[in-house]
Amino acid sequence: MSNAQWQKITERFREGISGGEFLPGDRLPSDARLAEEYGVSRPTAHRALAELARLGLVERTKRGTVVCGPLAKATGRVAFIVDHTADRYDFPSAELIRGMQCGLGDDRHLLLCDSGDSAERERRLIQEMAEECDGVFLVPIGTEENADLYRNPPGPTVILDRIPEGATAHAVLSDNRDATARAVRELQSYGHRNIAFLGFYKPQNPTVAERHAGYRDALGDDRPELTRFLSPDLEQEGGARFRQAVEDALVNLVKGAEGATAVFCVQDMIALAAIDVCDALGWTVGVDLDISVFNEWPPALLRQPWRVHRLVPQRSEIGRQAAERLTALIQSIASEPRISRVPVQLLTVDRFLSESKGGISEIHANL
């Protein structure tokens, strides 16, 4: 039985309930009876009734599937739950929020909620906002404690930024893997054979895993993999210890004739530290060492962004697509949960601005 057939059964009863054919308190046919009437399997019939329950139209009780009372009036609010906020780094992005509001239209307004990287607070917000708002945008912490809510959110929900392992909700994300592969191939087009990958060690973080997979896709079988993962504790700590870890990693990666001549940084924090290290060691970024980064901070924080290859997420488009998806869910237009990946813009270094004396070969000779 195809998905379209169980959806037809769901739509038949949804229209009957909204049109008054089935009234609050009425019992719908059992799974077995429904399967017999429509000539489908019992699992297909169960799926159709389960979808009606998810939409809040019926309740599965001991005495059967019962039509619920009138649905609550739309609130006109949509919650945007983020794992944290950071004004300096424009998170959540104003461009993303503009895209969301454009997609939602004038009838719905965003309510920003900060979970503060607390699994307990995130859980409470997801549950409360499902009751108080028409729908939810969620940037998840990704904690195991809330895996059940990622898999089965209590109301219309669209996940952004990263999709936790096992989550089955709708999601709109940047195309991390393909974008990273394009960035690394761009470095190869400049003549770089040995390209390093520098990130934090986060085996459970799908974003890091996708970007590393894209790096490996671009290398193929004939190029060496030069990967260094830093301790995730350094991301929270920052400061001198973090900068020293980046310096140690870079010096070791570029050492020798087979050392790296370019590095892909998985995020801005690492790229900025790499730029500082290059300045301290007398290396010229874009000449002595090429740097490519997934650029999610305001570019000015990289000081001289024109010297760095940057992958720039299309936040406005992500917001618009997410809002359109959420609106469809709120309107009970049933569909299978799916992940949409939005292409990322690649901005490359202007070689004219990067000319200077010395170069990569000179650095390698001195290490």
Short mmCIF file of C-alpha atoms in Angstrom, two decimals:
data_model
loop_
_atom_site.label_atom_id
_atom_site.label_comp_id
_atom_site.label_asym_id
_atom_site.label_seq_id
_atom_site.Cartn_x
_atom_site.Cartn_y
_atom_site.Cartn_z
CA MET A 1 0.00 0.00 0.00
CA SER A 2 1.53 3.32 -0.99
CA ASN A 3 1.88 6.35 1.25
CA ALA A 4 -0.60 8.20 -1.00
CA GLN A 5 -3.34 5.70 -0.09
CA TRP A 6 -3.08 6.10 3.68
CA GLN A 7 -2.98 9.84 3.12
CA LYS A 8 -6.22 9.59 1.12
CA ILE A 9 -7.89 7.81 4.04
CA THR A 10 -6.61 10.49 6.43
CA GLU A 11 -7.87 13.25 4.14
CA ARG A 12 -11.29 11.57 3.81
CA PHE A 13 -11.84 11.63 7.58
CA ARG A 14 -10.22 15.06 8.02
CA GLU A 15 -12.75 16.53 5.59
CA GLY A 16 -15.57 14.61 7.29
CA ILE A 17 -14.61 15.98 10.70
CA SER A 18 -14.19 19.58 9.52
CA GLY A 19 -17.45 19.37 7.54
CA GLY A 20 -19.52 18.08 10.46
CA GLU A 21 -20.08 14.55 9.16
CA PHE A 22 -18.28 13.26 12.25
CA LEU A 23 -19.03 15.13 15.48
CA PRO A 24 -17.03 15.42 18.72
CA GLY A 25 -17.38 12.15 20.61
CA ASP A 26 -18.15 10.04 17.52
CA ARG A 27 -16.19 6.83 17.20
CA LEU A 28 -14.37 6.08 13.97
CA PRO A 29 -13.99 2.52 12.62
CA SER A 30 -11.32 0.32 14.23
CA ASP A 31 -8.08 -0.50 12.42
CA ALA A 32 -9.50 -3.86 11.34
CA ARG A 33 -12.82 -2.42 10.17
CA LEU A 34 -11.14 0.43 8.31
CA ALA A 35 -8.75 -2.00 6.61
CA GLU A 36 -11.71 -4.12 5.45
CA GLU A 37 -13.75 -1.14 4.21
CA TYR A 38 -10.90 0.38 2.19
CA GLY A 39 -9.23 -2.86 1.13
CA VAL A 40 -5.93 -2.04 2.78
CA SER A 41 -3.66 -3.69 5.32
CA ARG A 42 -4.16 -3.08 9.04
CA PRO A 43 -0.80 -1.23 9.34
CA THR A 44 -1.96 1.15 6.59
CA ALA A 45 -5.27 1.74 8.35
CA HIS A 46 -3.43 2.26 11.66
CA ARG A 47 -1.12 4.81 9.99
CA ALA A 48 -4.11 6.81 8.71
CA LEU A 49 -5.75 6.95 12.17
CA ALA A 50 -2.43 7.75 13.84
CA GLU A 51 -2.00 10.72 11.51
CA LEU A 52 -5.47 12.00 12.45
CA ALA A 53 -4.41 11.75 16.10
CA ARG A 54 -1.17 13.62 15.39
CA LEU A 55 -3.19 16.40 13.79
CA GLY A 56 -5.29 16.66 16.95
CA LEU A 57 -8.51 15.63 15.20
CA VAL A 58 -9.07 12.36 17.07
CA GLU A 59 -8.01 10.70 20.31
CA ARG A 60 -7.02 7.04 20.60
CA THR A 61 -8.74 5.71 23.73
CA LYS A 62 -9.56 2.31 25.23
CA ARG A 63 -13.01 2.48 23.65
CA GLY A 64 -11.57 3.26 20.20
CA THR A 65 -10.70 6.26 18.07
CA VAL A 66 -12.88 9.22 19.11
CA VAL A 67 -13.34 12.56 17.36
CA CYS A 68 -12.03 15.43 19.46
CA GLY A 69 -13.84 18.66 20.28
CA PRO A 70 -13.38 21.83 18.18
CA LEU A 71 -9.76 22.70 17.50
CA ALA A 72 -8.33 25.64 19.40
CA LYS A 73 -8.34 28.93 17.54
CA ALA A 74 -5.06 29.80 15.85
CA THR A 75 -2.84 31.94 18.05
CA GLY A 76 -0.99 33.75 15.25
CA ARG A 77 2.29 32.94 17.03
CA VAL A 78 5.16 30.71 15.93
CA ALA A 79 7.92 29.82 18.39
CA PHE A 80 11.58 29.89 17.38
CA ILE A 81 13.48 27.79 19.94
CA VAL A 82 17.28 28.12 19.70
CA ASP A 83 19.99 26.30 21.64
CA HIS A 84 21.60 29.64 22.58
CA THR A 85 21.82 33.27 21.52
CA ALA A 86 24.96 35.29 20.74
CA ASP A 87 24.53 38.92 19.67
CA ARG A 88 28.18 39.38 18.69
CA TYR A 89 28.00 36.49 16.23
CA ASP A 90 24.51 37.40 14.93
CA PHE A 91 22.93 34.19 16.19
CA PRO A 92 20.17 33.61 15.49
CA SER A 93 20.78 35.42 12.23
CA ALA A 94 18.69 38.49 11.41
CA GLU A 95 18.74 37.32 7.78
CA LEU A 96 17.29 33.94 8.81
CA ILE A 97 14.55 35.61 10.85
CA ARG A 98 13.66 37.91 7.94
CA GLY A 99 13.32 34.87 5.69
CA MET A 100 11.07 33.16 8.22
CA GLN A 101 8.83 36.19 8.63
CA CYS A 102 8.61 36.61 4.86
CA GLY A 103 7.52 32.98 4.50
CA LEU A 104 5.04 33.19 7.37
CA GLY A 105 3.37 36.35 6.07
CA ASP A 106 1.65 39.06 8.08
CA ASP A 107 -0.73 36.77 9.98
CA ARG A 108 1.90 35.03 12.13
CA HIS A 109 4.67 36.43 14.31
CA LEU A 110 7.83 34.88 15.76
CA LEU A 111 8.40 34.33 19.46
CA LEU A 112 12.11 33.78 20.18
CA CYS A 113 12.90 31.27 22.97
CA ASP A 114 16.45 30.56 24.22
CA SER A 115 17.00 27.12 25.75
CA GLY A 116 20.42 28.22 27.04
CA ASP A 117 22.03 24.89 26.08
CA SER A 118 19.92 23.25 28.80
CA ALA A 119 18.27 19.95 27.83
CA GLU A 120 15.69 20.37 30.60
CA ARG A 121 14.75 23.87 29.50
CA GLU A 122 14.64 22.83 25.84
CA ARG A 123 12.26 19.99 26.67
CA ARG A 124 9.96 22.30 28.60
CA LEU A 125 9.98 24.90 25.82
CA ILE A 126 9.17 22.34 23.11
CA GLN A 127 6.21 21.05 25.11
CA GLU A 128 4.91 24.46 26.18
CA MET A 129 5.30 26.13 22.80
CA ALA A 130 3.48 23.26 21.07
CA GLU A 131 0.44 24.21 23.19
CA GLU A 132 0.81 27.99 23.12
CA CYS A 133 1.80 28.52 19.47
CA ASP A 134 0.62 27.36 16.06
CA GLY A 135 3.99 25.80 15.24
CA VAL A 136 7.67 25.63 16.21
CA PHE A 137 11.02 26.25 14.54
CA LEU A 138 13.72 24.38 16.47
CA VAL A 139 17.52 24.66 16.52
CA PRO A 140 18.11 21.57 18.69
CA ILE A 141 20.79 21.05 21.29
CA GLY A 142 20.95 17.48 20.05
CA THR A 143 20.94 15.89 23.49
CA GLU A 144 19.97 12.25 23.97
CA GLU A 145 17.52 13.23 26.73
CA ASN A 146 15.26 14.91 24.18
CA ALA A 147 15.63 12.36 21.37
CA ASP A 148 11.96 11.35 21.73
CA LEU A 149 10.82 14.93 21.07
CA TYR A 150 13.12 15.22 18.05
CA ARG A 151 11.63 12.00 16.66
CA ASN A 152 8.00 12.81 17.50
CA PRO A 153 7.50 16.52 18.20
CA PRO A 154 4.22 17.33 19.98
CA GLY A 155 3.08 19.81 17.32
CA PRO A 156 3.96 21.13 13.85
CA THR A 157 7.76 21.48 13.94
CA VAL A 158 10.55 22.26 11.49
CA ILE A 159 14.16 21.67 12.57
CA LEU A 160 16.94 24.06 11.50
CA ASP A 161 20.75 24.14 11.50
CA ARG A 162 21.33 20.47 12.37
CA ILE A 163 19.32 17.26 12.42
CA PRO A 164 19.93 15.11 15.52
CA GLU A 165 20.59 11.42 14.92
CA GLY A 166 17.31 9.51 14.74
CA ALA A 167 15.12 12.60 14.30
CA THR A 168 12.25 12.12 11.84
CA ALA A 169 10.79 15.64 11.84
CA HIS A 170 10.80 18.03 8.89
CA ALA A 171 14.10 19.92 8.54
CA VAL A 172 15.63 22.65 6.35
CA LEU A 173 19.45 22.81 6.50
CA SER A 174 22.51 24.05 4.64
CA ASP A 175 23.98 21.51 2.25
CA ASN A 176 27.06 20.96 4.42
CA ARG A 177 28.56 17.97 2.62
CA ASP A 178 28.29 19.21 -0.96
CA ALA A 179 29.41 22.73 0.01
CA THR A 180 32.54 21.49 1.79
CA ALA A 181 33.43 19.27 -1.16
CA ARG A 182 33.12 22.28 -3.50
CA ALA A 183 35.32 24.41 -1.23
CA VAL A 184 38.05 21.76 -1.08
CA ARG A 185 37.93 21.23 -4.85
CA GLU A 186 38.29 24.99 -5.28
CA LEU A 187 41.48 24.84 -3.21
CA GLN A 188 42.66 21.98 -5.42
CA SER A 189 42.03 24.15 -8.49
CA TYR A 190 44.60 26.61 -7.07
CA GLY A 191 47.19 23.83 -7.14
CA HIS A 192 46.89 22.56 -3.56
CA ARG A 193 47.43 18.83 -3.28
CA ASN A 194 47.75 18.54 0.51
CA ILE A 195 44.72 20.13 2.18
CA ALA A 196 44.06 19.83 5.91
CA PHE A 197 40.75 19.66 7.78
CA LEU A 198 40.60 21.33 11.20
CA GLY A 199 37.61 20.99 13.52
CA PHE A 200 36.40 20.09 16.99
CA TYR A 201 35.98 16.43 17.89
CA LYS A 202 32.20 15.97 17.97
CA PRO A 203 31.37 12.43 16.84
CA GLN A 204 27.66 12.92 17.65
CA ASN A 205 27.39 16.26 15.83
CA PRO A 206 25.91 15.66 12.35
CA THR A 207 27.10 19.03 11.01
CA VAL A 208 30.76 18.26 11.71
CA ALA A 209 30.33 14.74 10.32
CA GLU A 210 28.73 16.05 7.10
CA ARG A 211 31.46 18.62 6.54
CA HIS A 212 34.20 16.07 7.17
CA ALA A 213 32.49 13.67 4.75
CA GLY A 214 32.48 16.42 2.10
CA TYR A 215 36.20 16.98 2.69
CA ARG A 216 36.88 13.28 2.15
CA ASP A 217 34.65 13.21 -0.95
CA ALA A 218 36.80 15.91 -2.55
CA LEU A 219 40.11 14.24 -1.70
CA GLY A 220 39.27 10.98 -3.42
CA ASP A 221 41.71 8.07 -3.22
CA ASP A 222 44.85 9.75 -4.53
CA ARG A 223 45.25 12.58 -2.03
CA PRO A 224 46.37 12.35 1.61
CA GLU A 225 43.86 13.00 4.39
CA LEU A 226 45.23 15.51 6.90
CA THR A 227 42.58 15.75 9.61
CA ARG A 228 43.02 17.26 13.08
CA PHE A 229 40.24 17.34 15.63
CA LEU A 230 40.58 19.61 18.67
CA SER A 231 39.08 18.85 22.09
CA PRO A 232 35.45 20.09 22.25
CA ASP A 233 36.23 21.60 25.67
CA LEU A 234 38.37 24.20 23.91
CA GLU A 235 35.34 25.53 22.06
CA GLN A 236 33.72 26.63 25.31
CA GLU A 237 36.98 27.70 26.93
CA GLY A 238 38.53 29.75 24.10
CA GLY A 239 41.44 31.95 25.13
CA ALA A 240 45.17 31.27 25.05
CA ARG A 241 44.89 27.50 25.48
CA PHE A 242 42.60 27.22 22.46
CA ARG A 243 44.84 29.44 20.33
CA GLN A 244 47.89 27.37 21.30
CA ALA A 245 46.08 24.18 20.29
CA VAL A 246 45.33 25.68 16.87
CA GLU A 247 48.95 26.80 16.48
CA ASP A 248 50.26 23.35 17.41
CA ALA A 249 47.88 21.72 14.94
CA LEU A 250 48.77 24.07 12.07
CA VAL A 251 52.54 23.84 12.60
CA ASN A 252 52.34 20.04 12.57
CA LEU A 253 50.01 19.96 9.56
CA VAL A 254 52.21 22.12 7.32
CA LYS A 255 55.52 20.55 8.43
CA GLY A 256 57.67 18.86 5.79
CA ALA A 257 57.52 18.41 2.04
CA GLU A 258 54.18 16.57 2.25
CA GLY A 259 52.64 19.05 4.67
CA ALA A 260 49.42 20.94 4.08
CA THR A 261 49.46 24.07 1.95
CA ALA A 262 45.82 24.89 2.67
CA VAL A 263 43.38 24.22 5.49
CA PHE A 264 39.60 23.92 5.65
CA CYS A 265 38.22 25.14 9.00
CA VAL A 266 34.90 23.67 10.04
CA GLN A 267 33.78 26.92 11.70
CA ASP A 268 34.68 30.59 12.14
CA MET A 269 36.15 30.31 15.64
CA ILE A 270 38.88 28.01 14.32
CA ALA A 271 39.48 30.11 11.21
CA LEU A 272 39.93 33.30 13.26
CA ALA A 273 42.44 31.55 15.51
CA ALA A 274 44.25 30.24 12.41
CA ILE A 275 44.49 33.79 11.05
CA ASP A 276 45.93 34.98 14.40
CA VAL A 277 48.47 32.13 14.32
CA CYS A 278 49.54 33.04 10.77
CA ASP A 279 50.05 36.67 11.81
CA ALA A 280 52.11 35.63 14.83
CA LEU A 281 54.31 33.30 12.76
CA GLY A 282 54.78 35.80 9.95
CA TRP A 283 52.72 33.82 7.43
CA THR A 284 50.54 35.70 4.95
CA VAL A 285 47.02 34.27 4.66
CA GLY A 286 46.21 33.60 1.03
CA VAL A 287 49.85 33.40 0.07
CA ASP A 288 51.73 31.34 2.63
CA LEU A 289 48.69 29.37 3.72
CA ASP A 290 45.27 29.25 2.10
CA ILE A 291 42.32 29.13 4.53
CA SER A 292 38.77 28.10 3.71
CA VAL A 293 35.96 28.28 6.27
CA PHE A 294 32.26 27.64 6.69
CA ASN A 295 31.48 31.29 7.44
CA GLU A 296 28.46 31.72 9.73
CA TRP A 297 29.70 34.73 11.72
CA PRO A 298 29.52 38.30 10.37
CA PRO A 299 32.47 38.32 7.91
CA ALA A 300 34.05 41.40 9.50
CA LEU A 301 34.97 39.26 12.53
CA LEU A 302 37.48 37.47 10.29
CA ARG A 303 39.24 40.89 10.03
CA GLN A 304 40.20 40.54 6.36
CA PRO A 305 37.57 38.21 4.93
CA TRP A 306 38.69 38.84 1.33
CA ARG A 307 41.84 36.81 2.10
CA VAL A 308 39.83 33.74 3.12
CA HIS A 309 37.71 31.39 1.00
CA ARG A 310 34.25 31.47 2.58
CA LEU A 311 31.23 29.19 2.40
CA VAL A 312 28.25 31.42 3.20
CA PRO A 313 24.90 29.81 4.10
CA GLN A 314 21.85 31.28 2.37
CA ARG A 315 20.02 32.03 5.61
CA SER A 316 17.16 34.01 4.09
CA GLU A 317 16.32 31.13 1.75
CA ILE A 318 16.56 28.62 4.60
CA GLY A 319 14.15 30.75 6.64
CA ARG A 320 11.72 31.14 3.75
CA GLN A 321 11.64 27.42 2.94
CA ALA A 322 11.29 26.50 6.62
CA ALA A 323 8.37 28.92 7.01
CA GLU A 324 6.59 27.52 3.96
CA ARG A 325 7.05 23.98 5.29
CA LEU A 326 5.78 24.92 8.75
CA THR A 327 2.77 26.72 7.30
CA ALA A 328 1.83 23.58 5.37
CA LEU A 329 2.08 21.51 8.57
CA ILE A 330 -0.04 24.01 10.52
CA GLN A 331 -2.67 23.81 7.80
CA SER A 332 -2.71 20.01 8.19
CA ILE A 333 -1.38 19.34 4.72
CA ALA A 334 0.00 15.91 5.61
CA SER A 335 3.33 14.80 4.14
CA GLU A 336 6.15 12.47 5.00
CA PRO A 337 8.89 14.14 7.11
CA ARG A 338 11.75 15.12 4.84
CA ILE A 339 15.04 17.02 4.97
CA SER A 340 15.64 19.87 2.51
CA ARG A 341 19.21 21.05 1.94
CA VAL A 342 19.79 24.58 0.68
CA PRO A 343 22.89 25.23 -1.50
CA VAL A 344 25.70 27.31 0.04
CA GLN A 345 27.44 30.24 -1.65
CA LEU A 346 31.20 29.91 -2.18
CA LEU A 347 33.17 33.18 -2.10
CA THR A 348 36.79 32.71 -3.15
CA VAL A 349 39.94 34.72 -2.49
CA ASP A 350 40.85 37.56 -4.84
CA ARG A 351 44.37 36.53 -5.85
CA PHE A 352 45.33 40.09 -6.81
CA LEU A 353 44.82 41.19 -3.19
CA SER A 354 46.86 38.25 -1.89
CA GLU A 355 50.14 38.89 -3.71
CA SER A 356 53.24 39.35 -1.53
CA LYS A 357 56.78 38.07 -1.16
CA GLY A 358 57.61 34.63 0.10
CA GLY A 359 55.11 31.81 -0.13
CA ILE A 360 54.15 28.32 0.92
CA SER A 361 57.33 26.64 -0.31
CA GLU A 362 59.43 29.06 1.77
CA ILE A 363 57.49 28.18 4.93
CA HIS A 364 57.97 24.45 4.38
CA ALA A 365 61.69 24.94 3.87
CA ASN A 366 61.97 26.67 7.25
CA LEU A 367 60.06 24.05 9.30
#
